[in-house]
């Protein structure tokens, strides 16, 4: 078949744009690809209207990859994650027990495709299964039977004897003897994802020796299945989501009252900025911090906020901020928390707004030097520095945040994703694509999400309750949970009556997700 030139050119444009996170102009694109300017313009406008690309800088008209491409890519990622997550665990199990292992997916409703196969070196049976092989029946094989018993999406399509189904569900696996002499033991178990859905079935085969041996292998294999499912975001049949609130958004009060207030709203924990949340500011000493832990009443301190400006022109203020941060790393154990957090500052000193120097190489290096020092202290106390990006600050985008944690290169550094903070008047309509970009780039680095919402009012982005703004959390929250189910989700800037309304809104979304 002859290649379609237009399709090839569109793919070339997308591939080129994907390699330039800061965006490319029309001129840069058509010159790089040696393409007529008018042709490139037509393709770009078509892609723009389809949300496949968007303007990162509307004034310079620099194009970057848009939300549609992230959505398309997520379909591949969904399957790819299943394979890359399950393959190493299946190999480890197979090598230990001398098995052949397989991973399968259900496609088009009524077919099963093998997406991964592995044969251990010491396996005593030869497998003829190949990646890409398809089963079209669910009733005459142990893998199909596993789908039929556990996969709720095909309950009305694939029939299985109810007594048999009940037995399978009770055991947690399907099993059959195969081969001409029934000498091959085959076991299959379901794998679940963050939505509490069966996203695949994995299986192992080995020589059959005894019923007791089969039961033992099945028991161990079920544990492998649980590991795979957890890594895909499954948390035991329901979302175990750690919800918190920035403590001083509830008001300034005594420590005991603060924790009681958080508990009354239904929060699991708080983000504690001691100088803002407590009406008597504690000293940065073990004695004062341990006194806080005595009144927590089952509510966790999810993180300590020690926000300071690492590029402040007043060296004394800068040094004080660094010293407070280090002290709170040392005291974090007293309130049983792992994290101490800060943003990355602005050359506008106390105003923390955009300054023309903020996005320069010099600013980046200056902040990097400060956080390298903090990372050493975090390592000493076995704690974690949390870095939060904001558009007006030195670390201002998902890409600069990824570069920052890569340069710090430490397991003692993680990030807070505050989507609202990454927005400005030019890019806020692309918030879903910006979130998708952050999730893609920083998946393994995200420890906390700040939950906010906003409206556009008199030419400004203004914060409102989570249920009242332009963020559609029915879309955004599942994206976050799928990517980082074990992160902390913390209300920030939500006050007064909006706290309870926002809590009810988030819980309603979680209930909907659980019911899917």
Short mmCIF file of C-alpha atoms in Angstrom, two decimals:
data_model
loop_
_atom_site.label_atom_id
_atom_site.label_comp_id
_atom_site.label_asym_id
_atom_site.label_seq_id
_atom_site.Cartn_x
_atom_site.Cartn_y
_atom_site.Cartn_z
CA UNK A 1 0.00 0.00 0.00
CA UNK A 2 1.32 3.43 -0.91
CA UNK A 3 2.15 5.73 2.03
CA UNK A 4 -0.20 8.67 2.54
CA UNK A 5 1.98 11.78 2.32
CA UNK A 6 -0.34 13.97 4.41
CA UNK A 7 -0.47 11.45 7.24
CA UNK A 8 3.31 11.14 7.22
CA UNK A 9 3.69 14.92 7.35
CA UNK A 10 1.26 15.25 10.27
CA UNK A 11 3.10 12.51 12.16
CA UNK A 12 6.40 14.28 11.46
CA UNK A 13 4.98 17.54 12.86
CA UNK A 14 3.72 15.82 16.02
CA UNK A 15 6.99 13.98 16.52
CA UNK A 16 8.98 17.20 16.12
CA UNK A 17 6.76 19.15 18.54
CA UNK A 18 6.93 16.35 21.11
CA UNK A 19 10.72 16.76 21.28
CA UNK A 20 10.47 20.45 22.23
CA UNK A 21 8.66 20.93 25.56
CA UNK A 22 9.01 24.72 25.36
CA UNK A 23 7.19 24.74 22.01
CA UNK A 24 7.98 25.57 18.39
CA UNK A 25 6.71 28.35 16.13
CA UNK A 26 5.25 27.86 12.65
CA UNK A 27 8.50 29.13 11.15
CA UNK A 28 10.64 26.72 13.11
CA UNK A 29 8.42 23.80 12.15
CA UNK A 30 8.19 24.34 8.39
CA UNK A 31 11.91 25.11 8.10
CA UNK A 32 12.96 22.08 10.17
CA UNK A 33 10.74 19.74 8.14
CA UNK A 34 11.45 21.44 4.80
CA UNK A 35 7.72 21.82 4.25
CA UNK A 36 5.81 24.61 2.46
CA UNK A 37 4.74 27.22 4.98
CA UNK A 38 1.09 27.15 3.86
CA UNK A 39 0.97 23.35 4.15
CA UNK A 40 2.47 23.39 7.63
CA UNK A 41 0.03 26.12 8.69
CA UNK A 42 -2.99 24.12 7.47
CA UNK A 43 -1.84 21.00 9.32
CA UNK A 44 -1.13 22.96 12.51
CA UNK A 45 -4.55 24.63 12.48
CA UNK A 46 -6.26 21.26 12.00
CA UNK A 47 -4.31 19.76 14.89
CA UNK A 48 -4.99 22.84 17.02
CA UNK A 49 -8.75 22.66 16.47
CA UNK A 50 -8.66 18.96 17.42
CA UNK A 51 -6.80 19.75 20.71
CA UNK A 52 -3.88 17.64 19.47
CA UNK A 53 -1.64 20.68 20.01
CA UNK A 54 -2.03 24.02 21.77
CA UNK A 55 -0.23 27.32 22.19
CA UNK A 56 2.12 27.21 25.17
CA UNK A 57 2.84 30.90 24.60
CA UNK A 58 -0.11 32.52 22.75
CA UNK A 59 1.92 35.65 22.02
CA UNK A 60 4.80 33.85 20.30
CA UNK A 61 2.42 31.10 19.12
CA UNK A 62 4.65 28.25 20.15
CA UNK A 63 3.00 24.86 19.71
CA UNK A 64 3.22 21.98 22.21
CA UNK A 65 1.45 18.62 22.44
CA UNK A 66 -2.19 18.97 23.52
CA UNK A 67 -4.72 17.04 25.59
CA UNK A 68 -6.02 14.90 22.70
CA UNK A 69 -2.60 13.35 22.16
CA UNK A 70 -2.25 12.65 25.88
CA UNK A 71 -5.69 11.00 25.81
CA UNK A 72 -4.70 8.82 22.84
CA UNK A 73 -1.37 8.02 24.44
CA UNK A 74 -3.06 7.01 27.67
CA UNK A 75 -4.77 4.12 25.86
CA UNK A 76 -1.37 2.72 24.93
CA UNK A 77 -0.02 3.51 28.39
CA UNK A 78 -2.91 1.66 30.00
CA UNK A 79 -1.92 -1.55 28.19
CA UNK A 80 1.79 -0.85 28.35
CA UNK A 81 1.62 -0.35 32.13
CA UNK A 82 0.00 -3.75 32.52
CA UNK A 83 2.79 -5.47 30.60
CA UNK A 84 5.72 -3.56 32.10
CA UNK A 85 4.32 -3.96 35.62
CA UNK A 86 3.51 -7.66 35.40
CA UNK A 87 6.48 -8.91 33.33
CA UNK A 88 9.27 -8.59 35.95
CA UNK A 89 7.12 -10.09 38.72
CA UNK A 90 6.06 -12.99 36.49
CA UNK A 91 9.69 -13.63 35.57
CA UNK A 92 10.77 -13.63 39.20
CA UNK A 93 8.01 -16.08 40.15
CA UNK A 94 8.66 -18.33 37.14
CA UNK A 95 12.39 -18.50 37.81
CA UNK A 96 11.73 -19.46 41.43
CA UNK A 97 9.18 -22.19 40.69
CA UNK A 98 10.26 -23.35 37.21
CA UNK A 99 7.12 -22.15 35.44
CA UNK A 100 6.02 -20.74 32.14
CA UNK A 101 4.17 -17.45 32.64
CA UNK A 102 1.68 -15.49 30.53
CA UNK A 103 -0.13 -12.17 30.64
CA UNK A 104 -3.39 -11.68 28.75
CA UNK A 105 -5.84 -8.91 27.95
CA UNK A 106 -9.48 -9.07 26.94
CA UNK A 107 -10.13 -7.25 23.66
CA UNK A 108 -13.26 -6.34 21.71
CA UNK A 109 -15.40 -7.79 24.46
CA UNK A 110 -15.17 -11.40 23.38
CA UNK A 111 -11.51 -12.22 22.68
CA UNK A 112 -8.42 -12.91 24.81
CA UNK A 113 -5.00 -11.93 23.50
CA UNK A 114 -1.64 -13.00 24.94
CA UNK A 115 0.45 -9.86 25.46
CA UNK A 116 3.42 -11.40 27.29
CA UNK A 117 5.00 -14.85 27.61
CA UNK A 118 8.02 -16.08 29.55
CA UNK A 119 9.58 -19.54 29.95
CA UNK A 120 11.92 -20.07 32.90
CA UNK A 121 15.26 -21.72 32.03
CA UNK A 122 14.53 -24.64 34.37
CA UNK A 123 10.96 -25.16 33.11
CA UNK A 124 10.30 -28.77 32.19
CA UNK A 125 7.52 -28.09 29.73
CA UNK A 126 7.67 -26.38 26.35
CA UNK A 127 5.10 -23.66 25.76
CA UNK A 128 3.63 -23.16 22.29
CA UNK A 129 1.86 -19.95 23.25
CA UNK A 130 3.07 -16.85 21.40
CA UNK A 131 2.51 -13.17 22.04
CA UNK A 132 -0.39 -12.09 19.86
CA UNK A 133 -2.14 -15.46 20.02
CA UNK A 134 -5.90 -15.09 20.49
CA UNK A 135 -8.50 -17.21 22.27
CA UNK A 136 -12.06 -16.72 21.09
CA UNK A 137 -13.75 -18.79 23.77
CA UNK A 138 -14.17 -18.17 27.48
CA UNK A 139 -15.74 -21.48 28.38
CA UNK A 140 -13.25 -24.15 27.35
CA UNK A 141 -10.03 -22.92 28.96
CA UNK A 142 -8.86 -21.84 32.41
CA UNK A 143 -7.92 -18.28 31.37
CA UNK A 144 -11.31 -17.60 29.80
CA UNK A 145 -13.00 -19.07 32.86
CA UNK A 146 -11.00 -16.68 35.04
CA UNK A 147 -12.30 -13.70 33.06
CA UNK A 148 -15.85 -15.11 33.18
CA UNK A 149 -15.73 -15.44 36.97
CA UNK A 150 -14.05 -12.15 37.92
CA UNK A 151 -14.59 -9.63 35.08
CA UNK A 152 -17.86 -7.82 35.82
CA UNK A 153 -17.89 -6.15 32.39
CA UNK A 154 -18.71 -9.46 30.69
CA UNK A 155 -21.20 -10.80 33.26
CA UNK A 156 -24.10 -10.47 30.86
CA UNK A 157 -22.15 -11.75 27.86
CA UNK A 158 -20.25 -14.81 29.09
CA UNK A 159 -22.19 -17.38 31.08
CA UNK A 160 -20.62 -19.60 33.73
CA UNK A 161 -22.25 -22.06 36.11
CA UNK A 162 -23.07 -20.13 39.29
CA UNK A 163 -21.82 -22.86 41.65
CA UNK A 164 -18.58 -23.08 39.68
CA UNK A 165 -18.24 -19.29 39.69
CA UNK A 166 -18.74 -19.14 43.45
CA UNK A 167 -16.03 -21.77 43.97
CA UNK A 168 -13.57 -19.89 41.74
CA UNK A 169 -14.20 -16.57 43.48
CA UNK A 170 -13.75 -18.19 46.90
CA UNK A 171 -10.42 -19.73 45.86
CA UNK A 172 -9.28 -16.61 43.97
CA UNK A 173 -8.03 -18.50 40.90
CA UNK A 174 -8.89 -21.00 38.17
CA UNK A 175 -6.96 -24.20 37.63
CA UNK A 176 -6.94 -27.03 35.11
CA UNK A 177 -4.74 -29.98 34.21
CA UNK A 178 -3.56 -30.01 30.60
CA UNK A 179 -1.42 -32.03 28.26
CA UNK A 180 -2.07 -35.49 26.84
CA UNK A 181 -1.58 -37.11 30.24
CA UNK A 182 -3.01 -34.31 32.38
CA UNK A 183 0.55 -33.73 33.51
CA UNK A 184 0.59 -29.92 33.19
CA UNK A 185 -0.82 -27.72 35.94
CA UNK A 186 -2.29 -24.39 34.74
CA UNK A 187 -3.31 -21.58 37.12
CA UNK A 188 -4.84 -18.19 36.23
CA UNK A 189 -5.61 -15.18 38.45
CA UNK A 190 -7.26 -11.80 37.76
CA UNK A 191 -5.38 -8.49 37.86
CA UNK A 192 -7.19 -5.32 38.96
CA UNK A 193 -6.47 -1.67 38.23
CA UNK A 194 -7.14 1.60 40.08
CA UNK A 195 -10.80 1.58 38.98
CA UNK A 196 -11.46 -1.74 40.73
CA UNK A 197 -11.77 -3.39 37.30
CA UNK A 198 -10.22 -6.56 35.96
CA UNK A 199 -7.63 -5.25 33.49
CA UNK A 200 -6.08 -8.60 32.62
CA UNK A 201 -5.42 -12.18 33.65
CA UNK A 202 -2.00 -13.68 34.32
CA UNK A 203 -1.25 -17.39 34.30
CA UNK A 204 1.45 -19.94 35.02
CA UNK A 205 2.04 -23.51 33.84
CA UNK A 206 4.38 -26.20 35.22
CA UNK A 207 4.55 -29.98 35.69
CA UNK A 208 1.84 -31.29 37.96
CA UNK A 209 3.09 -33.17 41.01
CA UNK A 210 0.31 -33.14 43.60
CA UNK A 211 -2.84 -31.33 44.69
CA UNK A 212 -0.96 -29.94 47.70
CA UNK A 213 1.77 -28.56 45.43
CA UNK A 214 -0.83 -26.94 43.16
CA UNK A 215 -2.55 -25.29 46.11
CA UNK A 216 0.76 -23.97 47.42
CA UNK A 217 1.77 -22.59 44.00
CA UNK A 218 -1.65 -20.96 43.63
CA UNK A 219 -1.38 -19.36 47.07
CA UNK A 220 2.02 -17.86 46.22
CA UNK A 221 0.86 -16.79 42.76
CA UNK A 222 -2.13 -14.95 44.21
CA UNK A 223 0.33 -12.84 46.23
CA UNK A 224 2.15 -11.97 43.00
CA UNK A 225 -1.19 -10.94 41.51
CA UNK A 226 -1.84 -8.66 44.47
CA UNK A 227 1.56 -7.01 43.94
CA UNK A 228 0.82 -6.38 40.27
CA UNK A 229 -2.64 -5.00 41.07
CA UNK A 230 -1.29 -2.67 43.75
CA UNK A 231 1.31 -1.31 41.35
CA UNK A 232 -1.49 -0.59 38.88
CA UNK A 233 -3.29 1.47 41.54
CA UNK A 234 -5.69 -1.11 42.97
CA UNK A 235 -6.14 -0.60 46.70
CA UNK A 236 -8.18 -3.56 47.84
CA UNK A 237 -11.58 -3.07 46.25
CA UNK A 238 -12.04 0.59 47.10
CA UNK A 239 -10.15 3.85 47.05
CA UNK A 240 -8.10 4.40 50.18
CA UNK A 241 -7.51 8.07 49.54
CA UNK A 242 -5.67 10.16 52.12
CA UNK A 243 -7.51 13.49 52.27
CA UNK A 244 -6.07 16.45 54.11
CA UNK A 245 -6.42 20.19 54.50
CA UNK A 246 -3.98 23.04 54.99
CA UNK A 247 -4.54 23.58 58.70
CA UNK A 248 -4.70 27.39 58.81
CA UNK A 249 -7.49 27.39 56.22
CA UNK A 250 -9.71 26.20 59.10
CA UNK A 251 -8.55 29.12 61.25
CA UNK A 252 -5.89 29.74 63.84
CA UNK A 253 -6.40 27.82 67.09
CA UNK A 254 -4.84 25.60 69.74
CA UNK A 255 -3.30 22.33 68.53
CA UNK A 256 -5.95 20.10 70.14
CA UNK A 257 -8.81 22.10 68.63
CA UNK A 258 -7.07 22.09 65.25
CA UNK A 259 -6.93 18.30 65.04
CA UNK A 260 -10.49 17.97 66.35
CA UNK A 261 -11.70 20.40 63.71
CA UNK A 262 -9.96 18.46 60.91
CA UNK A 263 -11.45 15.22 62.22
CA UNK A 264 -14.96 16.70 62.34
CA UNK A 265 -14.77 17.47 58.61
CA UNK A 266 -13.60 13.92 57.87
CA UNK A 267 -9.98 14.68 56.95
CA UNK A 268 -7.28 12.06 57.46
CA UNK A 269 -4.60 14.65 58.11
CA UNK A 270 -3.37 18.22 57.85
CA UNK A 271 -0.67 20.24 56.15
CA UNK A 272 0.78 22.04 59.14
CA UNK A 273 2.47 25.43 58.95
CA UNK A 274 3.12 25.92 62.65
CA UNK A 275 3.53 29.71 62.56
CA UNK A 276 0.21 30.17 60.73
CA UNK A 277 -2.05 27.47 62.18
CA UNK A 278 -1.41 27.63 65.93
CA UNK A 279 -2.44 30.64 68.00
CA UNK A 280 0.67 30.19 70.14
CA UNK A 281 3.55 29.53 67.77
CA UNK A 282 5.62 26.60 69.04
CA UNK A 283 9.38 26.83 69.28
CA UNK A 284 11.29 24.67 66.84
CA UNK A 285 12.23 22.24 69.58
CA UNK A 286 11.58 18.56 70.28
CA UNK A 287 9.60 19.42 73.40
CA UNK A 288 7.15 21.72 71.59
CA UNK A 289 6.74 19.44 68.58
CA UNK A 290 6.18 16.37 70.74
CA UNK A 291 3.48 18.27 72.61
CA UNK A 292 1.68 18.66 69.27
CA UNK A 293 1.79 14.91 68.66
CA UNK A 294 0.08 14.24 72.02
CA UNK A 295 -3.19 15.85 70.84
CA UNK A 296 -3.42 14.55 67.25
CA UNK A 297 -6.52 12.46 68.03
CA UNK A 298 -5.97 10.04 65.15
CA UNK A 299 -5.37 12.84 62.60
CA UNK A 300 -2.01 12.72 60.79
CA UNK A 301 0.40 15.53 60.06
CA UNK A 302 0.73 14.75 56.34
CA UNK A 303 3.46 17.32 55.84
CA UNK A 304 5.09 20.31 57.46
CA UNK A 305 4.95 23.50 55.42
CA UNK A 306 8.15 25.51 55.76
CA UNK A 307 7.77 27.79 52.75
CA UNK A 308 10.54 30.33 52.22
CA UNK A 309 12.00 32.37 49.38
CA UNK A 310 15.42 30.95 48.37
CA UNK A 311 16.14 33.93 46.08
CA UNK A 312 15.09 36.70 48.47
CA UNK A 313 17.34 39.76 48.17
CA UNK A 314 17.59 39.96 51.97
CA UNK A 315 20.23 37.35 52.81
CA UNK A 316 19.14 37.26 56.45
CA UNK A 317 15.56 36.33 55.49
CA UNK A 318 16.87 33.74 53.09
CA UNK A 319 19.13 32.19 55.72
CA UNK A 320 16.32 32.19 58.31
CA UNK A 321 14.06 30.34 55.87
CA UNK A 322 16.73 27.74 55.14
CA UNK A 323 17.43 27.25 58.84
CA UNK A 324 13.72 26.82 59.70
CA UNK A 325 13.38 24.25 56.93
CA UNK A 326 16.36 22.25 58.20
CA UNK A 327 15.08 22.35 61.77
CA UNK A 328 11.69 21.02 60.68
CA UNK A 329 13.38 18.18 58.82
CA UNK A 330 15.05 17.32 62.12
CA UNK A 331 11.75 17.61 64.04
CA UNK A 332 9.51 15.82 61.54
CA UNK A 333 9.79 12.55 63.48
CA UNK A 334 8.22 14.23 66.51
CA UNK A 335 4.92 14.59 64.63
CA UNK A 336 5.35 11.35 62.65
CA UNK A 337 5.62 12.90 59.21
CA UNK A 338 7.98 12.23 56.33
CA UNK A 339 7.66 15.48 54.40
CA UNK A 340 8.73 19.13 54.69
CA UNK A 341 7.68 21.38 51.80
CA UNK A 342 8.47 24.68 50.10
CA UNK A 343 7.98 26.51 46.82
CA UNK A 344 10.95 27.98 44.95
CA UNK A 345 10.48 31.71 45.38
CA UNK A 346 10.55 34.92 43.35
CA UNK A 347 12.90 37.85 42.89
CA UNK A 348 9.95 40.04 43.94
CA UNK A 349 10.92 39.06 47.49
CA UNK A 350 7.92 39.06 49.85
CA UNK A 351 5.29 39.36 47.11
CA UNK A 352 6.08 35.98 45.47
CA UNK A 353 4.77 37.18 42.08
CA UNK A 354 6.28 36.94 38.61
CA UNK A 355 9.59 38.70 38.03
CA UNK A 356 11.48 38.73 34.74
CA UNK A 357 14.50 37.07 36.39
CA UNK A 358 12.48 34.14 37.80
CA UNK A 359 12.65 31.97 34.69
CA UNK A 360 16.34 32.48 33.96
CA UNK A 361 19.19 29.97 34.11
CA UNK A 362 20.81 31.94 36.90
CA UNK A 363 17.66 31.73 39.04
CA UNK A 364 17.40 28.00 38.42
CA UNK A 365 20.98 27.37 39.50
CA UNK A 366 20.61 29.56 42.58
CA UNK A 367 17.54 27.61 43.78
CA UNK A 368 19.15 24.28 42.86
CA UNK A 369 22.12 25.11 45.08
CA UNK A 370 19.84 25.83 48.05
CA UNK A 371 17.83 22.62 47.62
CA UNK A 372 20.97 20.51 47.23
CA UNK A 373 21.89 21.69 50.71
CA UNK A 374 18.39 20.83 52.02
CA UNK A 375 18.55 17.39 50.40
CA UNK A 376 21.72 16.55 52.37
CA UNK A 377 19.92 17.34 55.63
CA UNK A 378 16.85 15.34 54.55
CA UNK A 379 19.11 12.38 53.81
CA UNK A 380 20.71 12.64 57.25
CA UNK A 381 17.31 12.48 58.98
CA UNK A 382 15.80 10.06 56.43
CA UNK A 383 13.08 12.57 55.52
CA UNK A 384 11.84 13.98 52.21
CA UNK A 385 11.98 17.49 50.77
CA UNK A 386 8.82 18.37 48.83
CA UNK A 387 9.19 20.89 45.99
CA UNK A 388 6.17 22.78 44.68
CA UNK A 389 6.19 24.56 41.32
CA UNK A 390 4.22 27.71 40.49
CA UNK A 391 4.08 29.64 37.22
CA UNK A 392 5.24 32.92 38.81
CA UNK A 393 8.18 31.29 40.62
CA UNK A 394 11.61 30.02 39.64
CA UNK A 395 10.42 26.42 39.09
CA UNK A 396 7.38 27.20 37.01
CA UNK A 397 6.20 24.23 34.92
CA UNK A 398 6.05 20.41 34.89
CA UNK A 399 9.16 20.33 32.68
CA UNK A 400 11.27 22.58 34.90
CA UNK A 401 10.08 20.63 37.95
CA UNK A 402 11.09 17.35 36.31
CA UNK A 403 14.48 18.80 35.39
CA UNK A 404 14.87 20.04 38.99
CA UNK A 405 14.22 16.67 40.67
CA UNK A 406 16.40 14.97 38.04
CA UNK A 407 19.28 17.33 38.82
CA UNK A 408 18.81 16.75 42.56
CA UNK A 409 18.84 13.00 41.84
CA UNK A 410 17.72 11.84 45.27
CA UNK A 411 15.11 9.51 46.75
CA UNK A 412 14.78 12.17 49.46
CA UNK A 413 13.16 14.65 47.07
CA UNK A 414 9.55 14.44 45.87
CA UNK A 415 7.06 16.97 44.47
CA UNK A 416 3.70 18.60 45.14
CA UNK A 417 1.49 19.09 42.10
CA UNK A 418 -0.67 22.20 42.50
CA UNK A 419 -2.42 22.53 39.14
CA UNK A 420 -3.88 25.95 39.94
CA UNK A 421 -0.40 27.29 40.71
CA UNK A 422 0.82 26.23 37.24
CA UNK A 423 -1.79 28.37 35.49
CA UNK A 424 -1.91 31.91 34.17
CA UNK A 425 -4.33 33.90 32.01
CA UNK A 426 -2.78 32.52 28.82
CA UNK A 427 -2.72 28.81 29.60
CA UNK A 428 -5.52 28.18 32.12
CA UNK A 429 -7.94 26.80 29.50
CA UNK A 430 -5.39 24.03 28.85
CA UNK A 431 -5.37 22.88 32.47
CA UNK A 432 -6.30 19.29 31.63
CA UNK A 433 -3.36 18.99 29.22
CA UNK A 434 -1.03 20.59 31.78
CA UNK A 435 -2.13 18.08 34.41
CA UNK A 436 -1.65 15.20 31.96
CA UNK A 437 1.83 16.52 31.20
CA UNK A 438 2.70 16.69 34.91
CA UNK A 439 1.39 13.18 35.56
CA UNK A 440 3.35 11.80 32.61
CA UNK A 441 6.63 13.50 33.50
CA UNK A 442 6.53 13.20 37.27
CA UNK A 443 4.62 9.98 37.96
CA UNK A 444 7.25 8.48 40.26
CA UNK A 445 8.02 11.80 41.97
CA UNK A 446 4.54 12.93 43.09
CA UNK A 447 3.81 12.67 46.81
CA UNK A 448 1.07 15.28 47.21
CA UNK A 449 -1.65 16.94 45.16
CA UNK A 450 -3.06 20.29 46.25
CA UNK A 451 -6.76 20.43 45.45
CA UNK A 452 -8.03 23.87 44.45
CA UNK A 453 -10.50 25.38 42.00
CA UNK A 454 -10.95 28.77 40.39
CA UNK A 455 -13.08 31.06 38.25
CA UNK A 456 -12.10 33.86 35.89
CA UNK A 457 -13.20 37.15 37.46
CA UNK A 458 -12.36 40.64 36.23
CA UNK A 459 -9.40 39.34 34.27
CA UNK A 460 -7.96 37.34 37.19
CA UNK A 461 -7.91 33.71 38.30
CA UNK A 462 -9.78 33.66 41.61
CA UNK A 463 -9.96 30.65 43.94
CA UNK A 464 -13.34 29.13 44.86
CA UNK A 465 -14.64 25.92 46.42
CA UNK A 466 -13.76 22.64 44.71
CA UNK A 467 -17.31 22.24 43.39
CA UNK A 468 -17.67 25.77 42.03
CA UNK A 469 -14.91 26.40 39.50
CA UNK A 470 -13.57 25.58 36.05
CA UNK A 471 -11.76 22.42 37.15
CA UNK A 472 -13.99 19.40 36.52
CA UNK A 473 -12.78 17.06 39.23
CA UNK A 474 -14.95 14.28 37.82
CA UNK A 475 -12.33 14.23 35.05
CA UNK A 476 -9.23 15.41 36.91
CA UNK A 477 -9.47 13.37 40.12
CA UNK A 478 -9.59 9.96 38.37
CA UNK A 479 -6.52 11.02 36.33
CA UNK A 480 -4.66 11.79 39.56
CA UNK A 481 -5.81 8.63 41.33
CA UNK A 482 -4.88 6.41 38.42
CA UNK A 483 -1.41 7.91 38.29
CA UNK A 484 -0.70 8.26 42.02
CA UNK A 485 -3.30 6.48 44.16
CA UNK A 486 -1.12 6.58 47.27
CA UNK A 487 -0.39 10.32 47.17
CA UNK A 488 -1.88 12.71 49.72
CA UNK A 489 -4.73 14.90 48.41
CA UNK A 490 -4.79 18.17 50.35
CA UNK A 491 -7.37 20.97 50.20
CA UNK A 492 -5.56 24.32 50.00
CA UNK A 493 -7.16 27.73 50.03
CA UNK A 494 -10.59 26.20 50.77
CA UNK A 495 -12.19 28.02 53.70
CA UNK A 496 -15.47 28.51 55.57
CA UNK A 497 -18.58 26.78 54.21
CA UNK A 498 -16.61 25.73 51.14
CA UNK A 499 -14.71 23.14 53.22
CA UNK A 500 -17.72 20.90 53.91
CA UNK A 501 -19.21 21.44 50.44
CA UNK A 502 -15.88 20.57 48.83
CA UNK A 503 -15.51 17.47 50.99
CA UNK A 504 -19.00 16.27 50.01
CA UNK A 505 -18.19 16.91 46.34
CA UNK A 506 -14.94 14.92 46.42
CA UNK A 507 -16.57 12.04 48.32
CA UNK A 508 -19.40 11.90 45.77
CA UNK A 509 -16.81 11.50 42.99
CA UNK A 510 -15.07 8.71 44.90
CA UNK A 511 -18.38 6.91 45.38
CA UNK A 512 -19.11 7.20 41.66
CA UNK A 513 -15.68 5.78 40.85
CA UNK A 514 -16.22 2.88 43.24
CA UNK A 515 -19.58 2.07 41.67
CA UNK A 516 -18.23 1.96 38.10
#
